[in-house]
XYZ file of C-alpha atoms in Angstrom:
750
model
C -14.947 29.401 23.411
C -10.931 31.322 23.750
C -8.448 30.635 26.377
C -5.356 32.348 26.420
C -1.516 31.399 27.895
C 1.822 30.180 26.631
C 3.593 27.023 26.361
C 5.135 25.783 29.546
C 5.963 22.526 28.198
C 5.205 19.854 24.759
C 4.272 16.484 26.253
C 3.680 15.142 22.695
C 4.105 16.167 19.324
C 4.063 14.689 15.373
C 6.792 16.400 13.282
C 4.875 14.709 9.989
C 1.391 15.903 10.434
C 2.329 18.194 13.784
C -0.224 17.197 15.960
C 0.385 17.985 19.597
C -0.492 17.615 23.038
C 1.134 20.134 26.112
C 0.571 22.247 28.719
C -0.073 25.446 28.512
C 0.136 27.549 31.607
C -3.552 29.812 32.081
C -4.020 32.269 34.589
C -1.831 30.654 36.682
C -3.056 27.007 36.503
C -2.361 24.075 34.125
C -4.552 22.735 31.336
C -4.095 20.375 28.402
C -4.699 21.533 25.400
C -4.702 18.988 22.288
C -4.833 19.756 18.620
C -2.342 20.810 16.004
C 0.288 23.150 16.203
C 2.843 23.490 13.662
C 6.364 25.124 14.417
C 5.288 25.662 17.846
C 7.486 25.946 20.241
C 7.730 25.932 24.610
C 7.900 29.521 25.958
C 5.691 30.582 23.193
C 2.492 32.854 24.287
C -0.982 31.412 21.783
C -4.662 32.289 21.983
C -6.607 29.082 21.861
C -10.195 28.764 20.413
C -11.480 25.125 21.160
C -13.994 23.850 23.215
C -12.948 22.060 26.923
C -13.622 17.705 26.005
C -13.706 15.041 29.052
C -10.910 11.927 27.816
C -11.799 8.577 29.061
C -8.450 8.243 30.022
C -6.474 11.878 30.601
C -9.787 13.479 32.261
C -10.414 17.304 31.059
C -8.515 18.512 27.903
C -8.867 21.734 25.468
C -9.272 20.704 22.031
C -7.978 23.568 20.194
C -9.385 24.076 16.476
C -7.685 27.154 15.608
C -4.890 29.266 16.879
C -2.573 32.308 16.642
C 0.579 33.296 18.476
C 1.161 35.944 19.863
C 4.293 37.928 20.930
C 5.571 38.619 24.442
C 3.898 41.078 25.684
C 6.580 41.972 28.647
C 10.420 41.118 29.777
C 9.257 37.994 32.010
C 7.369 36.487 28.965
C 10.157 37.710 25.974
C 13.002 36.053 28.595
C 10.635 32.610 29.297
C 9.986 32.163 25.705
C 14.119 32.799 24.455
C 15.160 30.695 27.089
C 12.752 27.504 27.136
C 14.381 26.271 23.807
C 12.484 27.173 21.853
C 16.011 28.774 19.753
C 18.841 26.748 19.610
C 21.508 27.976 21.459
C 20.515 29.958 23.713
C 19.413 29.436 27.783
C 17.766 29.892 30.497
C 21.406 32.796 30.894
C 21.647 34.162 27.680
C 17.690 35.024 27.317
C 18.368 36.825 30.276
C 21.541 38.601 28.385
C 19.905 39.263 25.902
C 16.488 40.480 27.538
C 17.909 42.894 30.029
C 20.169 44.681 26.874
C 17.176 45.214 24.389
C 14.131 45.125 27.010
C 10.811 45.476 25.108
C 13.323 45.962 21.886
C 14.606 42.622 21.885
C 12.517 40.796 19.050
C 12.728 43.544 17.420
C 15.898 43.938 16.554
C 16.463 39.844 16.903
C 14.370 40.316 13.287
C 15.441 43.474 11.799
C 18.773 43.953 13.073
C 20.785 40.844 14.600
C 23.853 41.841 14.512
C 23.005 43.959 17.050
C 23.109 40.990 19.118
C 26.806 40.071 18.795
C 26.968 42.761 21.380
C 26.291 40.142 24.598
C 28.762 38.146 25.623
C 28.238 34.992 24.387
C 27.471 35.427 20.681
C 28.968 35.537 17.632
C 27.769 37.289 14.666
C 27.457 33.842 13.579
C 25.750 32.751 16.081
C 23.257 36.689 15.847
C 22.656 35.631 11.539
C 21.316 32.421 13.362
C 18.985 32.910 16.300
C 17.525 35.832 13.807
C 17.154 32.690 11.099
C 15.227 30.140 12.987
C 12.900 34.024 14.604
C 11.451 34.502 11.189
C 11.352 30.118 9.741
C 8.959 29.766 12.605
C 7.101 33.557 11.850
C 7.171 32.191 8.232
C 5.923 28.437 8.769
C 2.664 29.688 10.887
C 1.765 32.532 8.582
C 2.068 29.752 5.359
C 0.043 27.377 7.454
C -2.757 29.303 7.835
C -2.710 31.111 3.818
C -2.700 27.238 3.503
C -5.738 26.954 5.710
C -7.037 29.376 4.425
C -7.398 27.504 0.768
C -9.050 24.193 2.612
C -5.896 22.162 2.708
C -5.795 20.448 5.994
C -2.624 21.513 8.789
C -0.747 17.326 7.836
C -1.122 18.262 4.060
C 0.144 21.760 4.134
C 3.160 20.276 6.595
C 4.102 18.521 3.255
C 3.706 21.487 0.803
C 5.462 23.712 3.730
C 8.091 21.316 3.617
C 8.346 21.300 -0.630
C 8.105 24.833 -1.580
C 9.470 26.997 1.490
C 8.746 30.465 0.607
C 7.729 29.900 -3.135
C 4.552 28.669 -2.188
C 2.258 31.847 -2.749
C 3.466 31.847 -5.703
C 3.102 28.039 -6.566
C -1.187 28.922 -5.447
C -1.060 32.051 -7.049
C 0.116 30.700 -10.166
C 0.152 26.819 -11.019
C -1.381 25.215 -7.988
C -1.645 21.682 -9.690
C 1.798 21.546 -9.571
C 0.849 20.459 -6.556
C -0.438 17.733 -7.413
C 2.262 16.491 -9.207
C 5.408 17.290 -6.958
C 3.869 15.954 -3.541
C 1.439 12.769 -2.433
C -1.667 13.535 -1.166
C -2.803 17.007 -2.411
C -4.330 15.325 -6.233
C -6.184 16.687 -8.537
C -9.310 17.749 -7.260
C -7.528 19.587 -4.236
C -5.897 21.722 -6.858
C -8.482 22.076 -9.303
C -10.298 23.239 -6.157
C -7.589 26.001 -5.270
C -7.169 27.533 -9.129
C -10.898 28.427 -8.986
C -10.275 29.807 -5.811
C -7.292 31.662 -7.096
C -9.085 32.304 -10.334
C -7.446 29.807 -13.263
C -9.160 29.521 -16.408
C -11.094 25.838 -16.927
C -9.382 25.796 -19.509
C -6.119 26.205 -18.281
C -3.125 24.174 -20.105
C -2.084 23.627 -16.562
C -5.206 22.139 -16.130
C -5.801 20.114 -18.562
C -2.481 18.342 -18.635
C -2.969 17.952 -14.631
C -6.635 16.557 -15.841
C -5.047 14.084 -18.509
C -2.272 12.925 -15.394
C -5.199 11.915 -12.994
C -7.300 10.021 -14.550
C -4.269 8.101 -15.986
C -3.456 7.352 -11.863
C -7.454 7.037 -11.721
C -6.819 4.331 -14.535
C -3.771 3.027 -12.552
C -5.788 2.486 -9.280
C -7.899 0.111 -11.349
C -5.375 -1.992 -12.390
C -4.337 -0.057 -16.354
C -0.710 1.178 -16.951
C -2.850 2.882 -20.200
C -5.668 4.207 -21.886
C -6.661 4.437 -25.449
C -6.581 7.843 -26.395
C -10.280 8.536 -26.970
C -11.170 6.906 -23.231
C -8.412 8.874 -22.050
C -9.904 12.334 -24.439
C -13.639 11.341 -22.794
C -13.114 10.593 -19.639
C -11.029 13.621 -19.018
C -12.587 16.159 -20.675
C -15.787 14.963 -18.968
C -14.534 15.168 -15.654
C -13.236 18.913 -17.012
C -15.945 19.548 -18.127
C -14.721 20.796 -21.782
C -14.308 19.749 -25.098
C -12.391 15.937 -25.929
C -10.302 18.046 -29.036
C -9.552 21.298 -25.864
C -7.924 17.979 -24.181
C -5.844 16.169 -27.490
C -4.606 19.930 -28.296
C -2.726 18.935 -25.205
C -1.573 15.732 -25.819
C 1.457 16.683 -28.368
C 3.203 19.045 -25.654
C 2.534 16.329 -22.775
C 4.743 13.733 -24.592
C 6.961 16.354 -25.631
C 7.432 17.017 -21.679
C 8.180 12.750 -21.770
C 4.669 13.390 -18.654
C 3.300 10.585 -21.515
C 3.987 8.521 -23.931
C 1.754 8.008 -26.947
C 2.261 4.151 -28.701
C 0.476 3.298 -32.218
C -1.469 4.406 -34.632
C -5.390 3.055 -35.382
C -5.913 2.493 -31.748
C -3.582 5.436 -29.678
C -2.220 4.149 -26.452
C -1.728 6.949 -23.956
C 0.740 5.914 -20.434
C 2.151 7.834 -17.520
C 5.540 8.199 -18.432
C 6.266 5.598 -15.532
C 4.546 2.585 -16.242
C 6.052 2.846 -20.384
C 9.179 3.198 -18.569
C 8.415 0.307 -16.125
C 6.552 -2.295 -18.683
C 9.247 -1.480 -21.789
C 11.925 -2.313 -19.636
C 10.405 -5.066 -17.570
C 10.212 -6.781 -21.087
C 14.085 -6.675 -21.677
C 15.070 -7.731 -18.285
C 13.269 -10.916 -18.797
C 13.970 -11.973 -22.201
C 17.944 -11.023 -21.678
C 17.377 -13.566 -18.719
C 15.898 -15.983 -21.113
C 19.244 -18.473 -21.300
C 18.909 -21.649 -22.859
C 21.157 -24.471 -20.639
C 22.504 -27.610 -22.861
C 21.656 -30.638 -19.553
C 21.395 -34.651 -21.011
C 17.872 -36.176 -20.914
C 20.120 -38.963 -19.293
C 20.832 -36.798 -16.285
C 18.451 -34.935 -15.892
C 16.290 -37.699 -15.989
C 18.983 -39.410 -13.348
C 18.276 -36.081 -11.264
C 14.371 -36.517 -10.988
C 14.433 -40.290 -10.220
C 17.363 -39.021 -7.437
C 14.738 -36.527 -6.311
C 11.731 -39.012 -6.429
C 13.524 -41.046 -3.584
C 14.555 -38.928 -0.942
C 11.407 -36.756 -1.210
C 9.051 -39.902 -1.661
C 7.211 -38.229 -4.496
C 6.292 -39.176 -7.620
C 5.778 -36.543 -9.999
C 3.755 -37.012 -12.889
C 4.453 -36.287 -16.575
C 4.156 -32.162 -16.217
C 5.736 -31.727 -12.805
C 8.905 -33.099 -15.125
C 8.660 -31.336 -17.400
C 8.312 -28.309 -15.729
C 11.318 -29.084 -13.693
C 13.267 -30.071 -16.813
C 12.462 -26.478 -18.110
C 13.677 -24.447 -15.120
C 16.920 -26.755 -15.233
C 17.176 -25.472 -19.249
C 15.726 -22.012 -19.058
C 16.864 -18.765 -17.221
C 13.050 -17.904 -17.518
C 10.279 -20.664 -16.650
C 6.964 -19.909 -16.399
C 4.964 -22.736 -14.426
C 0.729 -22.249 -13.807
C -1.936 -24.174 -12.661
C -4.248 -24.319 -9.851
C -5.272 -25.438 -6.380
C -4.506 -29.160 -6.062
C -2.852 -29.514 -9.554
C 1.046 -30.033 -7.615
C 2.523 -26.293 -8.128
C 3.729 -26.834 -4.419
C 5.213 -30.538 -4.512
C 7.131 -29.300 -7.995
C 8.704 -26.071 -6.964
C 10.196 -28.279 -4.154
C 11.078 -30.988 -6.733
C 13.329 -27.740 -8.275
C 14.779 -26.601 -5.039
C 16.040 -29.526 -4.344
C 17.560 -30.239 -7.799
C 19.127 -26.993 -7.422
C 20.551 -27.258 -3.887
C 21.495 -30.424 -4.578
C 23.922 -28.849 -7.062
C 25.218 -26.286 -4.789
C 22.770 -23.744 -6.273
C 22.182 -20.129 -4.290
C 18.176 -20.184 -3.942
C 16.172 -17.211 -2.912
C 11.671 -17.923 -2.758
C 9.268 -14.840 -2.260
C 6.374 -14.182 -2.569
C 3.809 -10.948 -3.047
C 2.991 -11.604 0.661
C 3.726 -11.932 4.047
C 1.175 -14.896 4.637
C 2.028 -16.492 0.700
C 5.535 -16.326 1.758
C 4.745 -18.198 5.296
C 3.082 -20.911 3.207
C 5.561 -21.275 1.029
C 8.363 -21.593 3.782
C 5.812 -24.500 5.479
C 5.071 -26.216 2.474
C 8.711 -25.980 0.661
C 11.283 -26.456 4.463
C 13.662 -23.580 3.477
C 12.986 -19.667 4.148
C 10.733 -17.389 1.565
C 9.890 -13.584 2.310
C 8.502 -11.055 0.267
C 9.569 -9.781 -2.385
C 9.785 -6.334 -0.436
C 12.359 -8.076 2.149
C 13.629 -9.778 -0.272
C 15.266 -6.852 -2.161
C 15.445 -4.693 1.628
C 12.914 -2.413 1.207
C 13.929 0.635 3.085
C 12.267 3.792 3.603
C 11.937 7.162 0.890
C 11.457 8.262 -2.485
C 11.686 4.903 -5.323
C 12.211 6.849 -9.121
C 10.079 9.003 -10.100
C 6.486 8.361 -11.578
C 7.614 5.510 -9.139
C 4.976 4.416 -6.338
C 7.976 2.344 -4.313
C 9.444 2.915 -1.652
C 13.794 2.613 -2.038
C 14.961 -0.999 -2.271
C 19.262 -1.652 -1.434
C 18.904 -4.322 -3.867
C 18.801 -3.114 -7.491
C 20.907 -3.272 -10.358
C 24.706 -1.634 -9.404
C 23.662 -4.139 -5.793
C 21.796 -7.447 -7.303
C 20.290 -10.459 -5.365
C 22.991 -13.023 -4.231
C 20.853 -15.512 -5.860
C 21.479 -17.988 -8.769
C 18.168 -19.273 -8.519
C 14.869 -17.087 -7.625
C 11.801 -18.735 -7.298
C 8.347 -16.619 -7.042
C 5.555 -17.700 -5.660
C 1.735 -16.307 -6.008
C 3.044 -14.034 -9.533
C -1.069 -13.673 -10.334
C -0.607 -10.880 -6.846
C 2.329 -9.134 -8.463
C 1.724 -5.659 -10.675
C 3.965 -4.577 -12.533
C 5.876 -1.564 -10.076
C 6.910 -4.905 -8.042
C 8.041 -7.064 -11.195
C 10.123 -4.373 -12.434
C 11.887 -3.299 -8.786
C 12.481 -7.406 -8.710
C 13.999 -7.630 -12.424
C 16.127 -4.260 -11.605
C 17.649 -6.828 -9.459
C 18.428 -10.456 -10.646
C 21.795 -10.845 -11.702
C 22.399 -11.649 -15.476
C 22.500 -15.155 -15.589
C 20.095 -16.409 -12.499
C 17.716 -18.511 -13.269
C 14.398 -16.589 -12.979
C 11.089 -19.247 -12.334
C 7.667 -17.604 -11.944
C 4.549 -19.921 -10.900
C 1.188 -18.958 -10.294
C -2.691 -19.181 -11.259
C -3.770 -16.913 -14.189
C -7.867 -17.572 -13.401
C -7.497 -15.828 -9.827
C -7.967 -12.326 -10.221
C -4.763 -9.586 -11.421
C -2.802 -7.781 -9.365
C -4.346 -5.109 -7.589
C -1.231 -2.707 -8.252
C -0.981 -1.947 -12.525
C -0.269 -4.471 -15.139
C -1.240 -8.008 -15.715
C 2.154 -9.235 -15.532
C 2.347 -12.753 -14.831
C -0.533 -13.085 -18.461
C 1.605 -10.768 -20.122
C 4.497 -12.857 -19.727
C 2.788 -15.930 -20.346
C 0.133 -14.877 -23.400
C 3.678 -13.452 -25.189
C 4.629 -16.640 -25.834
C 8.605 -15.604 -25.627
C 9.350 -17.527 -22.343
C 8.823 -22.068 -21.675
C 5.409 -22.088 -20.131
C 4.344 -25.177 -17.751
C 0.051 -25.398 -17.510
C -0.448 -27.884 -14.633
C -3.917 -29.389 -14.491
C -4.163 -33.079 -13.379
C -6.076 -32.992 -9.571
C -4.021 -34.435 -6.940
C -5.937 -33.951 -4.040
C -8.933 -34.958 -5.552
C -8.065 -38.334 -3.599
C -8.172 -36.632 -0.378
C -11.786 -35.633 -0.641
C -11.521 -32.189 -1.172
C -14.297 -30.425 -2.349
C -13.103 -27.045 -1.884
C -10.065 -28.099 -4.834
C -12.843 -30.133 -7.173
C -15.633 -27.172 -6.739
C -13.232 -24.410 -8.244
C -12.286 -26.896 -10.790
C -15.494 -26.667 -11.873
C -16.353 -23.397 -11.113
C -12.510 -22.319 -13.677
C -14.267 -25.157 -16.588
C -17.900 -23.434 -16.465
C -19.278 -27.105 -14.372
C -22.557 -27.005 -12.277
C -21.136 -27.132 -8.877
C -23.139 -29.487 -6.496
C -24.762 -27.881 -3.616
C -26.321 -30.318 -1.063
C -24.259 -29.915 1.259
C -22.939 -33.604 1.864
C -19.815 -32.528 1.548
C -17.293 -32.374 4.304
C -15.914 -29.005 3.662
C -17.842 -27.216 0.747
C -21.698 -25.706 2.088
C -24.158 -23.600 0.331
C -26.656 -21.514 3.202
C -29.498 -20.649 1.497
C -30.639 -17.474 2.448
C -32.427 -14.468 0.554
C -31.722 -11.500 2.285
C -28.829 -9.416 3.816
C -30.075 -9.410 7.561
C -30.526 -13.787 7.695
C -27.650 -13.612 5.359
C -24.875 -11.557 8.316
C -27.122 -13.584 11.627
C -25.842 -17.038 9.924
C -22.263 -15.363 9.008
C -22.238 -14.000 12.768
C -23.450 -17.899 13.828
C -20.664 -19.822 12.079
C -17.833 -17.209 12.584
C -18.398 -17.033 16.398
C -19.619 -20.804 17.214
C -19.882 -23.133 14.404
C -16.382 -23.159 12.046
C -13.451 -22.437 14.540
C -13.899 -25.800 16.648
C -15.077 -27.375 13.145
C -11.620 -25.942 11.531
C -9.281 -25.954 14.513
C -8.844 -22.243 14.834
C -9.420 -19.003 16.619
C -12.158 -17.181 15.082
C -10.635 -14.239 14.237
C -8.456 -16.572 11.733
C -11.956 -17.308 10.046
C -12.802 -14.727 6.701
C -15.026 -13.248 5.585
C -14.778 -12.494 2.378
C -17.195 -10.480 0.680
C -17.948 -8.490 -3.812
C -18.041 -5.587 -2.850
C -16.991 -2.400 -0.165
C -20.337 -0.942 -0.320
C -24.242 -2.327 -0.207
C -25.790 -4.380 2.179
C -23.240 -7.441 2.115
C -20.337 -4.821 1.287
C -16.948 -4.348 4.089
C -17.824 -1.332 5.147
C -20.942 -2.264 6.624
C -19.696 -5.819 7.454
C -17.019 -5.010 9.067
C -19.169 -2.730 11.063
C -21.655 -4.532 12.241
C -19.365 -8.189 12.975
C -17.151 -5.911 15.102
C -19.954 -4.901 17.430
C -20.942 -8.408 18.247
C -17.642 -10.193 17.729
C -15.116 -7.312 19.725
C -17.559 -5.317 21.701
C -17.069 -2.500 23.328
C -15.954 -2.593 27.158
C -14.383 -1.651 30.200
C -11.693 -3.509 29.536
C -11.021 -2.411 25.790
C -10.087 0.655 24.426
C -11.191 2.559 21.968
C -10.712 5.751 19.098
C -12.671 6.470 17.199
C -11.487 8.307 13.423
C -14.252 10.114 11.955
C -16.848 7.789 11.381
C -14.619 4.183 12.079
C -14.584 3.182 15.412
C -10.933 0.552 16.186
C -11.504 -1.070 18.891
C -8.178 -3.222 21.077
C -8.851 -6.440 20.016
C -10.095 -5.578 16.486
C -9.353 -7.315 13.113
C -7.155 -4.685 11.034
C -5.705 -4.734 8.085
C -2.747 -2.207 6.003
C -4.550 -0.517 3.244
C -2.047 1.500 1.280
C 2.096 0.163 0.830
C 4.039 2.756 3.817
C 7.554 2.114 3.443
C 8.765 5.106 6.104
C 6.889 2.159 8.580
C 9.010 1.170 11.385
C 7.985 -2.385 12.589
C 10.037 -4.510 15.640
C 10.107 -7.489 16.986
C 9.616 -8.191 21.004
C 10.779 -10.847 23.803
C 8.105 -12.179 25.947
C 9.937 -9.214 28.619
C 9.949 -6.446 26.095
C 13.463 -6.383 24.453
C 13.806 -5.976 21.084
C 15.196 -8.344 18.965
C 14.589 -7.273 15.366
C 13.288 -4.459 13.681
C 12.808 -2.750 10.437
C 10.797 -0.611 7.539
C 7.627 -1.114 6.144
C 3.925 -2.111 5.901
C 2.177 -3.232 2.815
C -0.992 -3.192 1.422
C -2.839 -5.887 2.849
C -0.743 -6.959 5.473
C -3.925 -8.149 8.039
C -3.148 -7.745 12.291
C -4.882 -7.197 15.671
C -4.731 -4.280 17.542
C -3.054 -4.471 20.379
C -3.244 -1.150 22.288
C -4.631 2.429 22.006
C -2.750 4.680 23.934
C -4.780 8.517 24.582
C -1.824 9.863 26.170
C 0.978 9.279 23.436
C -2.481 9.361 20.867
C -1.416 6.364 19.177
C -2.356 2.370 18.423
C -0.025 -0.489 17.925
C -1.201 -3.656 15.639
C 0.601 -6.882 16.349
C 1.532 -7.892 12.140
C 2.336 -11.973 11.102
C 5.643 -13.329 12.569
C 5.278 -10.552 15.244
C 5.710 -7.500 14.264
C 4.546 -4.391 16.606
C 3.660 -1.658 14.252
C 2.979 1.956 15.937
C 0.131 4.460 14.524
C 0.385 7.942 15.261
C -3.581 8.659 15.491
C -3.529 11.107 12.859
C -2.388 8.049 10.029
C -5.493 5.769 10.908
C -6.450 6.940 7.627
C -4.712 3.152 6.677
C -6.034 1.027 8.669
C -9.691 -0.084 8.020
C -11.430 -3.200 10.066
C -10.151 -6.517 8.140
C -13.684 -9.506 9.676
C -14.397 -8.765 6.195
C -12.672 -7.674 3.310
C -13.082 -7.546 -0.318
C -12.364 -10.863 -2.650
C -9.630 -9.043 -4.360
C -7.767 -7.925 -1.071
C -7.650 -11.389 -0.224
C -5.043 -12.303 -2.827
C -1.814 -14.909 -1.886
C -4.199 -15.402 1.132
C -5.219 -18.586 2.279
C -7.536 -19.188 5.676
C -8.395 -22.443 7.509
C -12.119 -21.247 6.834
C -13.659 -18.443 4.617
C -16.756 -16.994 4.669
C -18.580 -15.447 1.614
C -21.834 -13.820 1.841
C -24.119 -13.930 -1.946
C -26.790 -11.478 -3.150
C -27.608 -9.257 -6.283
C -25.141 -6.982 -7.533
C -23.302 -6.177 -10.791
C -23.012 -8.287 -13.868
C -19.135 -7.284 -14.205
C -18.415 -8.088 -10.400
C -20.601 -10.506 -10.217
C -18.355 -13.201 -12.650
C -16.540 -16.826 -12.475
C -12.928 -15.180 -11.786
C -13.835 -13.447 -8.248
C -15.573 -17.061 -7.001
C -13.195 -18.904 -8.060
C -10.294 -16.838 -6.426
C -12.817 -17.042 -3.176
C -12.863 -19.972 -2.867
C -9.298 -21.607 -3.589
C -8.447 -18.858 -0.311
C -10.531 -21.650 2.045
C -7.462 -24.116 3.372
C -9.858 -26.385 5.366
C -13.226 -25.354 4.746
C -15.885 -23.519 2.007
C -19.685 -21.466 3.373
C -21.516 -19.936 1.000
C -24.491 -17.827 2.140
C -27.324 -16.207 0.129
C -28.924 -17.279 -2.992
C -28.241 -20.207 -5.390
C -28.942 -18.405 -8.242
C -26.362 -15.545 -7.514
C -23.426 -18.286 -7.283
C -24.754 -19.903 -10.533
C -24.449 -16.581 -12.258
C -21.435 -16.237 -11.212
C -20.278 -19.345 -12.472
C -21.742 -18.644 -15.517
C -20.266 -15.118 -16.299
C -16.879 -15.863 -17.612
C -16.583 -11.861 -18.672
C -13.708 -9.806 -17.091
C -13.666 -6.561 -17.297
C -10.812 -5.834 -19.178
C -7.161 -4.739 -17.938
C -5.128 -1.933 -20.376
C -1.426 -3.700 -20.314
C 1.144 -3.614 -22.425
C 3.516 -6.107 -21.234
C 2.816 -8.583 -23.869
C 3.422 -5.936 -27.146
C 6.592 -4.807 -25.151
C 7.735 -7.969 -25.195
C 6.577 -9.127 -28.845
C 8.310 -5.754 -30.199
C 11.277 -6.253 -29.010
C 11.826 -9.501 -29.872
C 11.051 -8.863 -33.855
C 13.400 -5.756 -33.097
C 15.441 -8.670 -32.324
C 14.678 -11.384 -34.965
C 14.962 -8.795 -37.803
C 18.794 -7.162 -35.967
C 19.369 -11.238 -36.212
C 18.524 -11.611 -40.314
C 20.493 -8.088 -40.602
C 23.573 -8.981 -39.617
C 23.038 -12.591 -41.216
C 22.193 -10.989 -44.572
C 25.855 -8.908 -44.193
C 27.509 -11.982 -43.152
């Protein structure tokens, strides 16, 4: 359907993606039109294609699928457009004088001979040129949008492309569309490759091969790798491009010379995206630089620990005392241990020792939930690493996936001791950013469980640091909470050691419910969440978390969330909802942020609606509840931990997903009153000991496994893990060896 009219006024316009709600005058009647309109202004004449739809809250609207801006057809239309505020500096009176002077020739004069405008009272020559520039810019923007959409680039992404290249966008598309994959977030290799195919770029083009290599390395980073073995990289890239591996290999040296990649090793070369190699190399150097020794007498430490035990009414065992002593005597201390082994008690002892010494101590953890747990356990404020580093919107260094941190080597943290918990979650990017902000002589204490799953992001930081052997490390393996009859803790350690777990349901906090098919498993899961577990663990239904091994399949995240939403938060007149592709978001839904967004603003309001705290940054893994869906402003508001309210435009909902069920990977660093773990058949490499151990240790009060006992037993017995390619351990070893050689040369020359 096609309608014609002029934009009377704009109700809502999103600058990022150009989504617009506006009132359009059509045959003397006001129509509400919604759609994507880059560079649109009030007063413009439009031809719109689309259809009328009935909105549940706002009535009939015209949903535009495409549009064309038509030049004003008469003097009235010209004056209306110019006087609407579309052109900065031109109001209704000045618009009337311009149109009266030039009549039907007005727009030609403004574009082609703007100096004639300066003859009109109130318009200087500079202003005339500025008006011309604005008119041309609006025209060029619309033309570029049409051009980019003809290549299948949707309007949201097209705006980003045009902002990046401006008028050069045409030459970029024609000569090397692969540039977009390197320069612009959201334009991946596949989009660039489709465009390149349309404009006739050769399949064996150097641009295509190099972009393909970087794409494969980027995909590897998404799977946790900081590099790929050269042969694997060549094979995967060649397979994707439909070329011979030798064609790909011929481009690697040029890429290395241009510092797009780094190749290390001769026998089994490792190929890095340049940024990840630099992160590993700098992380190794900064960690070694912090690894000072401090001389403190034994009797002083013993007396201090005795005071701590008396003051805190605790008794540290030999391993815990060793950990405290190590933290006192060394600039870097690594501590690892499973659940119930006294990590929290030891952290508290370290914290109190340094506070008694008058030192400034900062506590941090990778996620908001982990930081909250740390605060509650120690009685001192703990922050997320992002908040500790004072994250703000903006781009990081070239190649980094980080936002801009206010704290760095030029503005370091004002702390003499930093203790970071849940280190298994910290990837190489975040570790690199943290270390840049740690001043020399600052003690760094890193605590985690190396038997949990590694970080979602690239790298294997905690394990690599420990495996390097370069830093003092204490392993806690005595179970303290066994006496409290916590079968969660006991069974977690049994799983980790490969020992048999007793599944007789005589436990108070560890249960196994045998079910043979997916539908029965889901039925039991619903009953547990809705009827059984809330009262049993004293928690809200929405605080109970379903943890599943995979995203796809009969018991994958996607299917589980669809079913759990239907029964736990059903549709109703009191709950507004919004359909986003195949997903439905509904007020009251439990949701999760699935990517780091450093520009996203949040605020905390009082019960009267007054804002008393605000900031930026919502991060991968943050969980909350949908508080409001506003169809008029095309937005959705989520309440996260610490009552942070975040408003998402509808066009940005690809950053959210339902979170009644989440993957076990996504649960890292979190703790829930109760967890339900559905188990059915799946790939052997996925169903392993590491995974089930991580899932079980996420529960505070109750674990319920639902499914096949055979699968649980197989997971406990399967100690194989998919190899993660990370080189931090190697970078540390190289730098230690280099320093030893330099020291030897110095001694020989002395």
